[in-house]
């Protein structure tokens, strides 16, 4: 039998070691799982091991390895023998002695002889050993370590570089280009709608969309807002200017007639967008400017000034919506415009993601991307889910169905009309913009519904209620829209009935929540069944959620990123998403309307601020309302008005007769006389203390009266009314 005593120290120490004849315990505890030279267990096994194994027998086939490394380090273990079962107790007491030989390390497996004992290993662990091994049976073992040679390391480095290049494709662009571009938003930042921006090179400027927005409740008598075009007047004198249209929504083309009343430029866009602009020009008497139209082909670069621009199809809540790929002297710019990634659109034309990837691979200097839904996690639902909701609503409806949505959302309108035809209903279109847009889309072939399914509004009474579908405007609660006039019983032809079902397939634009709520109240008072938010898929957004924004960011992976289209909180959230997608936060700027950003291959920075703002429009006559008129209306609404009419004698500096003092919005009618008396006393006191030469100037007297009355009203009423004194000196 060979000696199985383990080497616990160096060979020199082994030669000098003498047996202990008195059986006194050694300073180091013995390992109870190891045998001494005589094959017997140590005498104090029970003291040193709480779980002794009395059944363990020496392995007659086990040989010691005199060449084994005993320096305490565990060498790499070669791959195990597939025919040998592991011994779970091999390294069990390794922690008791750092110098204990590792039986499984080094070359032990190479010196270990196979044990042919009827096909069973001689060192099979018994049940008692397995029971106490527990989850620590592999503690101290080294897993198989792959040998990393020079060739493998070389390809690891190569693939790291490939992955790094994949995640930073902007480095593929020519970063030595000397050009600089400037981007100036004039609308659409810090607000929803009113989108308009200018991209400039040294010789060329393109205006990306010219949209309108809606007023808030303080802008009395104002119907729409359009951007301030002051900066464009100066720009036209310096550079060649062009208008680039991405799609036909009102918040992207609604201000075009008002721009062309001041300035005229060449216009580039898809056929549908330009056809919708043509309708507006005809309405405003600007039909002669349709000669400025230039129709574009998607996936084709168009030379415009010193830029090359390609329209790339995207999916949105309108047909023929596009993003822009703009090659400039400084590099490639991608502008997504409004978009969402709809993989199952109504017309089956999906977003052209391959072109986005194409430009991303070439290298994009800067990405401008829609931020409207940047707070929405996940992805926006497909437009087709609204059609399924319409199926349910049409089956539930017993009387007439009145559906209202945005007049430019043709996919939504088509889905409603197709359901109406399927349920045997005639389609009646009401509302000027709705009628015009549907006819335009039918003429261009985007709406394929036969004439026989349409009826005029005066024909509605000829059909049973369950045979009528009315598609109308007014989903935002607009005062003059058809649906609001129906709700207030002011529509000439349509009177609401309790059996009617009204479907509002839209969400309230920020700022219009009060108008929409008021409309809902009117409809319910009329007894109608109103379908709105209780059906989650009655409306879906046309803007991308976070996952779609991430997809575009990853496809493009730009060097610089500028979030656009949305309020400041939307832009800030989109910027955080971009950082998560690998864009350096130092390469992101948050802009406001009027901020001018300069971009080159080496930097992005704000250089100045240009004049921006809003122009107020009265839709009843398509005329501009001056700012001071709107301010006066706000003043009247908030603080009221005081009129003072008096005659003053120049000879004795007294009021002739009794002054006429009228107020509105200051005091109730019952207190008018008391308030007028207070003003009269103040006026007489002021005149007594006034120098005689002051009566020579009407304007000075009126200003003094205005100051005295304002001080009195602000002290007693805490209001700051509009004060209009009219003085006659006699």
XYZ file of C-alpha atoms in Angstrom:
730
model
C 0.000 0.000 0.000
C 1.371 3.376 -0.991
C 1.700 6.214 1.484
C -1.344 8.518 1.234
C -0.157 11.034 3.801
C -0.600 14.520 2.354
C 2.250 16.997 2.077
C 1.454 19.701 4.634
C 4.708 21.644 4.275
C 7.926 21.745 2.340
C 9.949 18.611 1.752
C 12.653 19.888 4.106
C 10.199 20.176 6.946
C 8.932 16.705 6.274
C 12.439 15.237 6.714
C 12.970 17.067 10.032
C 9.568 16.133 11.503
C 9.682 13.483 14.330
C 6.765 11.374 15.545
C 5.021 12.458 18.703
C 5.414 9.515 21.104
C 3.321 11.115 23.872
C 0.325 11.613 21.594
C 0.153 15.272 22.558
C -1.971 17.219 20.125
C -0.251 19.204 17.440
C -0.638 22.968 17.248
C -2.464 22.585 13.942
C -5.631 20.560 13.936
C -5.537 17.441 11.864
C -7.863 17.062 8.913
C -10.299 14.320 9.906
C -10.834 13.384 6.256
C -7.200 12.517 5.752
C -5.427 9.330 6.859
C -2.064 9.101 8.551
C 0.801 6.992 7.324
C -0.568 3.902 9.008
C -3.954 4.266 7.472
C -5.616 5.054 10.798
C -7.750 8.073 11.768
C -6.237 10.612 14.187
C -7.143 9.946 17.787
C -8.817 13.299 18.259
C -10.992 13.015 15.198
C -14.180 13.368 17.156
C -12.965 16.593 18.697
C -11.947 18.176 15.441
C -14.795 17.018 13.237
C -18.376 17.273 14.287
C -19.404 14.903 11.461
C -16.938 12.031 11.371
C -17.367 9.402 8.695
C -16.618 6.003 10.194
C -17.302 4.226 6.928
C -14.572 5.908 4.937
C -11.855 3.471 3.845
C -8.529 4.164 2.258
C -8.381 4.081 -1.480
C -5.845 1.425 -2.441
C -5.547 2.862 -5.922
C -4.739 6.417 -4.797
C -1.129 7.498 -5.384
C 0.554 10.513 -3.973
C 2.093 13.070 -6.228
C 5.512 14.022 -4.900
C 5.883 16.732 -7.519
C 2.691 18.471 -6.499
C 2.906 22.222 -5.910
C 2.430 22.883 -2.210
C 2.831 26.630 -2.079
C -0.800 27.140 -1.073
C -1.939 28.504 -4.485
C -4.609 26.614 -6.313
C -3.470 25.860 -9.866
C -5.871 25.744 -12.775
C -7.637 22.415 -12.941
C -7.790 20.691 -16.336
C -11.078 19.610 -17.793
C -12.569 16.787 -15.680
C -12.797 13.196 -16.821
C -16.289 12.649 -18.044
C -16.324 9.107 -16.632
C -15.317 10.141 -13.123
C -17.901 11.272 -10.602
C -16.882 14.237 -8.422
C -16.129 13.820 -4.748
C -18.127 16.513 -2.938
C -15.820 16.406 0.111
C -12.549 16.957 -1.695
C -12.139 20.616 -0.695
C -14.406 20.598 2.328
C -11.773 21.591 4.895
C -9.695 23.862 2.739
C -10.498 26.769 5.004
C -8.919 24.981 7.991
C -5.456 25.050 6.498
C -4.354 27.448 3.814
C -1.340 25.214 3.159
C -3.387 22.079 2.745
C -2.807 20.432 -0.579
C -5.614 20.811 -3.070
C -6.333 17.298 -4.225
C -8.192 18.410 -7.265
C -5.622 20.943 -8.425
C -2.406 20.681 -10.300
C -1.598 17.363 -11.920
C -3.449 15.064 -9.512
C -5.875 13.983 -12.157
C -3.031 13.068 -14.431
C -1.426 10.780 -11.792
C -4.674 9.293 -10.621
C -5.158 5.703 -11.857
C -8.549 4.608 -13.014
C -10.348 2.290 -10.651
C -11.997 -0.601 -12.397
C -14.176 -1.992 -9.652
C -17.023 -3.479 -11.641
C -17.478 -0.124 -13.320
C -17.882 1.688 -9.984
C -15.422 4.248 -8.639
C -13.673 3.205 -5.454
C -14.064 6.658 -3.881
C -17.856 6.823 -4.210
C -19.069 9.142 -1.425
C -21.531 7.588 1.007
C -24.869 9.076 1.962
C -23.520 10.493 5.182
C -20.985 12.569 3.291
C -23.576 13.896 0.829
C -25.942 14.754 3.630
C -23.497 17.088 5.312
C -22.003 18.548 2.166
C -25.152 20.638 1.477
C -24.776 23.565 -0.844
C -21.080 23.964 -0.070
C -19.932 20.887 -1.932
C -18.418 23.003 -4.742
C -16.866 25.641 -2.484
C -13.221 26.172 -3.206
C -13.344 24.562 -6.616
C -12.154 26.478 -9.676
C -14.419 26.338 -12.673
C -12.964 25.432 -16.014
C -10.889 28.362 -17.168
C -10.780 29.001 -20.933
C -7.324 29.571 -22.236
C -7.239 32.997 -23.919
C -4.534 32.851 -26.499
C -3.215 35.646 -28.673
C -5.480 34.803 -31.610
C -8.616 34.854 -29.468
C -7.587 38.120 -27.835
C -6.962 39.635 -31.247
C -10.526 38.876 -32.388
C -11.979 40.084 -29.097
C -10.302 43.438 -29.725
C -11.487 43.496 -33.336
C -15.113 42.807 -32.348
C -14.959 45.441 -29.599
C -13.953 47.992 -32.229
C -16.725 46.822 -34.565
C -19.337 47.181 -31.818
C -18.006 50.586 -30.845
C -18.211 51.731 -34.476
C -21.759 50.326 -34.690
C -22.850 52.350 -31.665
C -21.180 55.540 -32.934
C -21.902 55.605 -36.683
C -21.681 59.426 -36.718
C -17.922 58.909 -36.861
C -18.430 57.559 -40.393
C -19.323 61.075 -41.535
C -16.728 63.493 -42.797
C -15.856 65.364 -39.599
C -13.458 67.672 -41.416
C -16.228 69.605 -43.186
C -15.747 73.320 -42.529
C -19.414 74.341 -42.902
C -21.707 75.679 -40.172
C -25.501 75.692 -39.999
C -27.951 77.559 -37.809
C -31.302 76.304 -36.543
C -33.916 78.755 -35.272
C -37.354 77.608 -34.064
C -40.046 80.278 -34.382
C -42.879 78.114 -33.070
C -43.606 74.674 -31.643
C -41.216 74.770 -28.666
C -42.681 75.427 -25.256
C -46.121 74.767 -26.760
C -48.174 72.178 -28.619
C -48.692 73.256 -32.236
C -47.588 76.298 -34.215
C -44.587 74.410 -35.590
C -42.145 76.486 -37.595
C -38.340 76.459 -37.774
C -35.556 77.826 -39.971
C -32.407 75.953 -41.007
C -29.714 78.192 -42.510
C -26.411 77.813 -44.302
C -24.240 80.652 -45.582
C -26.419 81.176 -48.680
C -29.681 79.258 -48.153
C -32.479 79.172 -45.593
C -35.299 76.622 -45.484
C -38.469 77.145 -43.457
C -39.615 73.776 -42.091
C -43.435 73.984 -41.813
C -45.571 77.062 -41.108
C -48.180 76.012 -38.562
C -50.876 77.599 -36.403
C -51.851 77.024 -32.792
C -54.900 77.625 -30.605
C -55.319 80.556 -28.178
C -55.871 80.180 -24.452
C -58.906 81.444 -22.548
C -57.330 84.860 -21.908
C -57.106 85.757 -25.619
C -60.628 87.080 -26.037
C -61.957 87.117 -29.588
C -58.862 85.359 -30.964
C -59.471 82.221 -33.043
C -55.969 81.090 -34.000
C -52.343 82.076 -33.442
C -49.660 82.206 -36.124
C -45.911 82.761 -35.675
C -44.321 86.183 -35.882
C -42.669 86.511 -39.324
C -40.461 89.507 -38.505
C -37.215 87.520 -38.686
C -38.108 86.244 -42.168
C -38.288 89.774 -43.568
C -34.647 90.330 -42.652
C -33.647 86.844 -43.794
C -35.132 87.291 -47.258
C -32.756 90.193 -47.927
C -29.699 88.065 -47.161
C -30.380 84.539 -48.460
C -32.416 82.373 -50.784
C -35.430 81.202 -48.770
C -37.606 78.108 -49.395
C -40.573 76.550 -47.563
C -40.391 72.806 -46.799
C -43.628 71.055 -45.768
C -43.545 67.717 -43.903
C -47.318 66.996 -43.783
C -50.723 68.618 -43.966
C -51.812 69.053 -40.354
C -53.047 72.482 -39.315
C -50.251 72.891 -36.798
C -47.805 72.558 -39.738
C -49.563 74.383 -42.611
C -52.308 76.469 -40.953
C -50.306 79.727 -41.061
C -49.281 79.455 -44.722
C -51.894 81.958 -46.033
C -50.820 84.556 -43.473
C -47.147 84.098 -44.392
C -47.881 84.521 -48.106
C -49.812 87.700 -47.466
C -46.474 89.146 -46.318
C -43.783 87.087 -48.078
C -43.768 84.612 -50.960
C -41.279 81.745 -51.290
C -41.048 78.503 -53.316
C -42.886 75.667 -51.536
C -41.845 71.985 -51.565
C -44.056 69.137 -50.355
C -45.974 65.973 -51.184
C -49.122 66.243 -53.364
C -51.594 65.916 -50.478
C -49.894 68.548 -48.322
C -49.740 71.037 -51.196
C -53.346 70.305 -52.181
C -54.462 71.172 -48.657
C -52.428 74.387 -48.811
C -54.062 75.172 -52.154
C -57.476 74.948 -50.489
C -56.358 77.516 -47.941
C -54.929 79.805 -50.602
C -58.215 79.695 -52.528
C -60.134 80.554 -49.373
C -57.898 83.569 -48.715
C -57.809 84.769 -52.317
C -54.190 83.701 -52.851
C -54.738 81.212 -55.675
C -52.110 82.979 -57.808
C -49.383 81.700 -55.482
C -49.998 78.036 -56.327
C -47.398 78.607 -59.059
C -44.828 78.422 -56.234
C -45.670 74.732 -55.604
C -42.977 72.088 -56.174
C -44.071 68.473 -55.802
C -41.511 66.064 -54.364
C -40.771 62.371 -54.765
C -40.040 60.328 -51.664
C -36.662 58.587 -51.425
C -35.175 61.066 -53.860
C -32.805 63.896 -53.030
C -33.905 67.346 -54.188
C -31.340 70.090 -54.623
C -32.682 73.153 -52.805
C -30.142 75.949 -52.582
C -26.933 74.433 -51.270
C -28.803 71.626 -49.479
C -29.976 68.220 -50.659
C -33.261 67.207 -49.057
C -34.988 63.819 -49.111
C -38.557 63.210 -47.944
C -38.802 59.873 -46.073
C -42.250 58.381 -45.498
C -43.312 58.022 -41.870
C -46.540 57.043 -40.111
C -48.637 59.671 -38.353
C -52.335 60.536 -38.034
C -52.447 61.899 -41.581
C -51.662 60.459 -44.996
C -48.324 61.202 -46.683
C -46.539 62.393 -43.548
C -42.765 62.599 -44.016
C -39.487 63.033 -42.193
C -36.558 64.905 -43.725
C -32.952 63.921 -44.438
C -31.019 67.123 -45.134
C -27.444 67.074 -46.387
C -25.770 70.399 -45.581
C -22.222 71.763 -45.919
C -21.708 70.802 -42.251
C -23.094 67.261 -42.473
C -26.352 65.310 -42.544
C -29.361 66.479 -40.521
C -32.401 64.276 -39.814
C -35.709 65.954 -38.876
C -38.384 63.412 -37.943
C -41.270 65.934 -37.927
C -44.397 64.416 -36.304
C -44.293 60.615 -36.336
C -45.057 57.342 -34.676
C -43.871 53.876 -35.712
C -47.073 52.118 -36.812
C -46.295 48.638 -38.124
C -49.920 48.040 -39.204
C -51.144 51.361 -40.618
C -54.550 51.673 -42.243
C -53.104 52.131 -45.740
C -50.380 49.467 -45.173
C -47.573 51.937 -45.947
C -45.262 51.599 -42.979
C -42.574 53.996 -41.849
C -39.481 53.852 -44.081
C -37.144 52.704 -41.313
C -34.647 51.403 -43.858
C -33.908 54.953 -45.007
C -33.398 56.046 -41.409
C -30.949 53.175 -40.972
C -29.276 54.063 -44.273
C -28.538 57.608 -43.168
C -27.638 56.451 -39.675
C -24.997 54.138 -41.126
C -23.548 56.969 -43.231
C -23.261 59.166 -40.164
C -25.676 61.856 -38.938
C -24.430 65.088 -37.436
C -27.654 66.124 -35.684
C -31.122 64.659 -35.100
C -34.247 66.784 -34.527
C -37.056 64.595 -33.186
C -40.726 64.923 -32.156
C -41.093 65.129 -28.356
C -44.883 65.396 -27.936
C -45.367 61.995 -26.237
C -41.962 61.728 -24.579
C -43.575 60.981 -21.186
C -45.524 57.998 -22.548
C -43.791 54.675 -21.834
C -43.932 51.917 -24.418
C -45.188 52.454 -27.954
C -48.245 54.246 -29.325
C -51.001 51.927 -30.531
C -51.727 51.394 -34.195
C -54.441 53.457 -35.859
C -56.218 50.206 -36.727
C -57.312 49.638 -33.108
C -59.708 52.591 -33.481
C -61.472 50.735 -36.305
C -62.131 47.805 -33.949
C -63.629 50.216 -31.409
C -65.847 51.669 -34.133
C -67.123 48.134 -34.844
C -68.313 47.874 -31.246
C -69.843 51.351 -31.134
C -71.743 50.967 -34.409
C -73.232 47.680 -33.212
C -74.378 49.335 -29.967
C -75.910 52.387 -31.671
C -79.676 52.284 -32.278
C -80.214 55.737 -33.791
C -78.016 58.142 -35.720
C -74.252 58.035 -35.253
C -72.465 61.395 -35.167
C -68.672 61.040 -35.279
C -66.339 64.003 -34.723
C -62.555 64.067 -35.099
C -59.822 66.244 -36.594
C -60.696 67.041 -40.178
C -57.181 66.142 -41.357
C -57.190 62.682 -39.739
C -58.336 60.977 -42.919
C -57.437 57.449 -41.759
C -59.790 57.879 -38.789
C -62.540 59.302 -40.977
C -62.179 56.528 -43.566
C -62.456 53.843 -40.896
C -65.672 55.411 -39.577
C -67.179 55.763 -43.052
C -66.309 52.158 -43.960
C -68.063 50.937 -40.792
C -71.044 53.105 -41.611
C -71.324 51.623 -45.109
C -70.921 48.117 -43.670
C -73.851 48.730 -41.295
C -76.063 50.103 -44.071
C -75.731 53.776 -43.184
C -75.511 56.754 -45.515
C -72.619 59.132 -44.874
C -73.268 62.850 -44.393
C -70.216 65.110 -44.057
C -70.764 68.422 -42.206
C -68.220 71.156 -41.595
C -66.315 73.256 -44.097
C -62.831 71.898 -43.373
C -64.112 68.321 -43.113
C -65.908 68.522 -46.471
C -62.910 70.105 -48.164
C -60.382 67.579 -46.827
C -62.488 64.545 -47.698
C -63.091 65.770 -51.217
C -59.380 66.484 -51.648
C -58.438 62.999 -50.470
C -61.068 61.421 -52.700
C -59.756 63.357 -55.698
C -56.201 62.165 -54.960
C -57.327 58.560 -54.528
C -56.684 58.227 -50.785
C -60.391 57.687 -50.016
C -62.129 54.998 -52.060
C -65.827 55.197 -51.156
C -68.406 55.414 -53.912
C -70.625 58.463 -54.389
C -73.796 56.455 -53.789
C -72.944 56.137 -50.083
C -72.875 59.923 -49.502
C -75.868 62.193 -48.909
C -76.250 65.956 -48.436
C -77.196 67.415 -45.085
C -80.709 68.390 -46.234
C -81.325 64.728 -47.194
C -80.794 63.374 -43.655
C -84.511 63.544 -42.664
C -85.376 61.258 -45.603
C -83.669 58.277 -43.929
C -84.349 56.372 -40.754
C -82.084 57.262 -37.834
C -80.354 53.865 -37.952
C -79.429 54.533 -41.582
C -77.438 57.739 -41.013
C -73.799 58.422 -40.144
C -72.799 62.074 -39.718
C -69.084 62.906 -39.850
C -68.453 66.405 -38.549
C -65.971 68.893 -37.116
C -65.849 70.278 -33.576
C -64.034 67.641 -31.519
C -62.145 70.436 -29.687
C -65.305 72.248 -28.627
C -64.787 75.128 -31.071
C -67.597 77.645 -30.697
C -68.401 77.936 -34.408
C -67.829 74.265 -35.306
C -70.762 72.171 -36.507
C -70.925 69.855 -33.484
C -71.096 72.750 -31.010
C -73.878 74.375 -33.020
C -75.791 71.082 -32.958
C -75.312 70.875 -29.170
C -76.682 74.417 -28.691
C -79.576 73.767 -31.103
C -78.268 76.397 -33.504
C -77.574 74.171 -36.511
C -79.863 74.793 -39.437
C -80.430 71.153 -40.419
C -79.412 68.780 -37.582
C -81.354 68.738 -34.317
C -80.020 66.312 -31.716
C -82.220 63.516 -30.404
C -81.969 61.316 -27.280
C -81.478 58.316 -29.575
C -78.327 59.809 -31.150
C -74.875 58.414 -30.367
C -72.091 61.021 -30.486
C -68.545 59.653 -30.861
C -65.736 62.094 -30.045
C -62.689 60.381 -31.502
C -59.999 62.813 -30.378
C -58.171 63.976 -27.277
C -58.253 67.544 -26.029
C -55.340 69.657 -27.190
C -53.610 71.220 -24.144
C -55.503 74.425 -23.426
C -58.775 73.137 -24.925
C -59.810 70.932 -21.981
C -62.396 73.455 -20.783
C -63.982 73.789 -24.229
C -64.219 70.020 -24.658
C -65.753 69.609 -21.193
C -68.319 72.318 -21.957
C -69.215 70.558 -25.213
C -69.696 67.259 -23.373
C -72.077 68.915 -20.928
C -74.164 70.408 -23.737
C -74.410 67.077 -25.567
C -75.491 65.224 -22.436
C -78.082 67.878 -21.621
C -79.516 67.236 -25.083
C -79.985 63.592 -24.020
C -77.451 62.063 -26.416
C -75.305 59.053 -25.681
C -71.736 60.377 -25.725
C -68.826 58.006 -26.356
C -65.530 59.519 -25.348
C -62.852 58.345 -22.913
C -64.714 55.366 -21.478
C -63.480 53.440 -24.520
C -59.658 53.462 -24.294
C -59.133 52.858 -28.011
C -61.653 55.389 -29.293
C -58.635 57.574 -30.051
C -54.920 56.873 -30.442
C -52.176 59.429 -30.697
C -50.215 60.120 -33.842
C -47.016 60.753 -31.900
C -44.275 58.360 -30.822
C -43.944 57.001 -27.302
C -40.637 56.390 -25.572
C -39.872 53.049 -27.223
C -40.424 54.509 -30.697
C -38.260 57.485 -29.829
C -35.563 55.070 -28.700
C -35.833 53.166 -31.970
C -35.175 56.303 -34.018
C -32.333 57.349 -31.713
C -30.706 53.933 -32.103
C -31.188 53.824 -35.873
C -29.659 57.275 -36.275
C -27.260 57.367 -33.295
C -26.370 61.031 -34.007
C -23.528 63.091 -32.631
C -25.835 65.968 -31.610
C -29.493 65.851 -30.582
C -32.116 68.616 -30.410
C -35.606 67.634 -29.185
C -38.393 69.617 -30.893
C -42.207 69.882 -30.925
C -43.535 70.066 -27.396
C -43.562 71.910 -24.117
C -40.346 72.263 -22.137
C -41.081 69.227 -19.954
C -41.537 67.111 -23.098
C -38.198 68.295 -24.486
C -36.402 67.608 -21.191
C -37.813 64.076 -20.953
C -36.850 63.335 -24.567
C -33.324 64.545 -23.804
C -33.074 62.023 -20.934
C -34.216 59.266 -23.279
C -31.496 60.282 -25.736
C -28.841 60.058 -23.015
C -30.072 56.548 -22.185
C -29.624 55.709 -25.866
C -25.988 56.727 -25.921
C -26.052 60.405 -26.904
C -23.549 62.442 -24.895
C -25.537 64.818 -22.669
C -23.032 67.566 -23.549
C -24.237 67.241 -27.162
C -27.896 67.995 -26.327
C -29.500 71.432 -26.044
C -33.008 72.375 -24.929
C -34.316 75.283 -26.986
C -37.106 77.809 -26.860
C -38.770 79.758 -29.638
C -36.347 82.376 -30.951
C -33.171 80.609 -29.780
C -30.635 80.350 -32.598
C -28.395 77.283 -32.415
C -25.162 76.964 -34.397
C -23.936 73.491 -35.347
C -20.641 72.377 -36.855
C -18.812 69.055 -36.869
C -17.017 70.091 -33.676
C -19.606 71.880 -31.523
C -23.200 72.868 -30.906
C -24.027 76.110 -29.121
C -26.585 78.890 -28.769
C -25.387 82.037 -30.511
C -28.247 84.543 -30.150
C -31.987 85.085 -29.839
C -34.176 86.438 -32.637
C -37.603 88.045 -32.413
C -40.399 85.511 -32.076
C -43.922 85.465 -30.749
C -47.508 85.107 -31.919
C -49.839 87.042 -34.163
C -53.556 86.957 -33.270
C -56.065 86.053 -35.987
C -59.837 86.568 -36.112
C -61.159 83.721 -38.273
C -64.440 85.491 -38.934
C -62.733 87.879 -41.325
C -59.269 86.272 -41.611
C -57.740 89.458 -40.290
C -54.942 90.133 -37.827
C -55.775 91.469 -34.369
C -53.134 93.851 -33.041
C -51.439 93.065 -29.742
C -52.714 96.164 -27.953
C -56.303 95.199 -28.806
C -55.862 91.805 -27.167
C -54.183 93.418 -24.155
C -57.084 95.858 -23.772
C -59.541 92.975 -23.917
C -57.609 91.161 -21.226
C -57.555 94.291 -19.102
C -61.278 94.780 -19.517
C -61.999 91.153 -18.642
C -59.757 91.070 -15.581
C -60.039 94.558 -14.037
C -62.923 96.411 -15.680
C -63.105 99.956 -17.006
C -63.801 103.458 -15.634
C -64.925 106.386 -17.838
C -64.654 109.945 -16.499
C -66.203 112.798 -18.530
C -65.992 116.318 -17.114
C -65.907 120.021 -18.021
C -63.352 122.182 -16.195
C -63.480 125.961 -15.973
C -60.134 127.509 -16.699
C -61.011 130.648 -14.793
C -61.692 129.141 -11.349
C -60.292 125.563 -11.785
C -63.603 123.946 -10.843
C -65.777 121.295 -12.447
C -68.603 122.786 -14.468
C -71.781 120.993 -13.732
C -71.692 117.370 -12.609
C -69.072 114.944 -14.034
C -70.276 111.754 -15.717
C -68.581 108.664 -14.218
C -69.419 105.164 -15.447
C -67.825 101.851 -14.523
C -67.933 98.288 -15.790
C -66.535 95.341 -13.873
C -65.570 97.425 -10.801
C -68.597 97.780 -8.512
C -72.139 96.384 -8.648
C -74.854 98.573 -10.132
C -76.326 99.443 -6.726
C -73.021 101.068 -5.691
C -72.504 103.085 -8.869
C -73.718 106.413 -7.356
C -71.586 106.038 -4.239
C -68.479 105.230 -6.253
C -69.140 108.117 -8.660
C -69.403 110.524 -5.706
C -65.996 109.372 -4.423
C -64.390 110.065 -7.783
C -66.095 113.465 -8.030
C -64.714 114.567 -4.628
C -61.219 113.401 -5.600
C -61.439 115.317 -8.885
C -62.446 118.572 -7.137
C -59.639 118.212 -4.582
C -57.081 117.618 -7.316
C -58.190 120.715 -9.248
C -57.930 122.932 -6.178
C -54.295 121.931 -5.685
C -53.374 122.228 -9.351
C -51.283 125.113 -10.718
C -53.202 127.372 -13.171
C -50.779 126.742 -16.034
C -51.513 122.996 -15.852
C -54.934 123.529 -17.420
C -53.343 124.483 -20.718
C -52.640 120.856 -21.701
C -55.487 118.372 -21.913
C -53.122 115.411 -21.923
C -51.440 116.397 -18.662
C -54.773 116.811 -16.917
C -56.023 113.446 -18.177
C -52.826 111.715 -17.011
C -53.171 113.292 -13.569
C -56.808 112.194 -13.307
C -55.860 108.695 -14.433
C -53.121 108.449 -11.765
C -55.401 109.690 -8.938
C -58.266 107.347 -9.844
C -55.925 104.362 -10.276
C -54.393 104.963 -6.848
C -57.810 105.153 -5.212
C -59.180 102.005 -6.922
C -56.052 99.949 -6.288
C -56.162 100.924 -2.582
C -59.884 100.290 -2.062
C -60.735 97.594 -4.628
C -57.337 95.912 -5.221
C -57.947 96.198 -8.959
C -56.131 97.955 -11.796
C -58.861 98.915 -14.283
C -58.615 100.613 -17.659
C -59.259 104.315 -16.950
C -60.426 106.603 -19.756
C -60.769 110.297 -18.762
C -62.330 112.742 -21.228
C -61.829 116.381 -20.229
C -63.219 119.578 -21.765
C -61.624 122.875 -20.688
C -64.002 125.807 -20.928
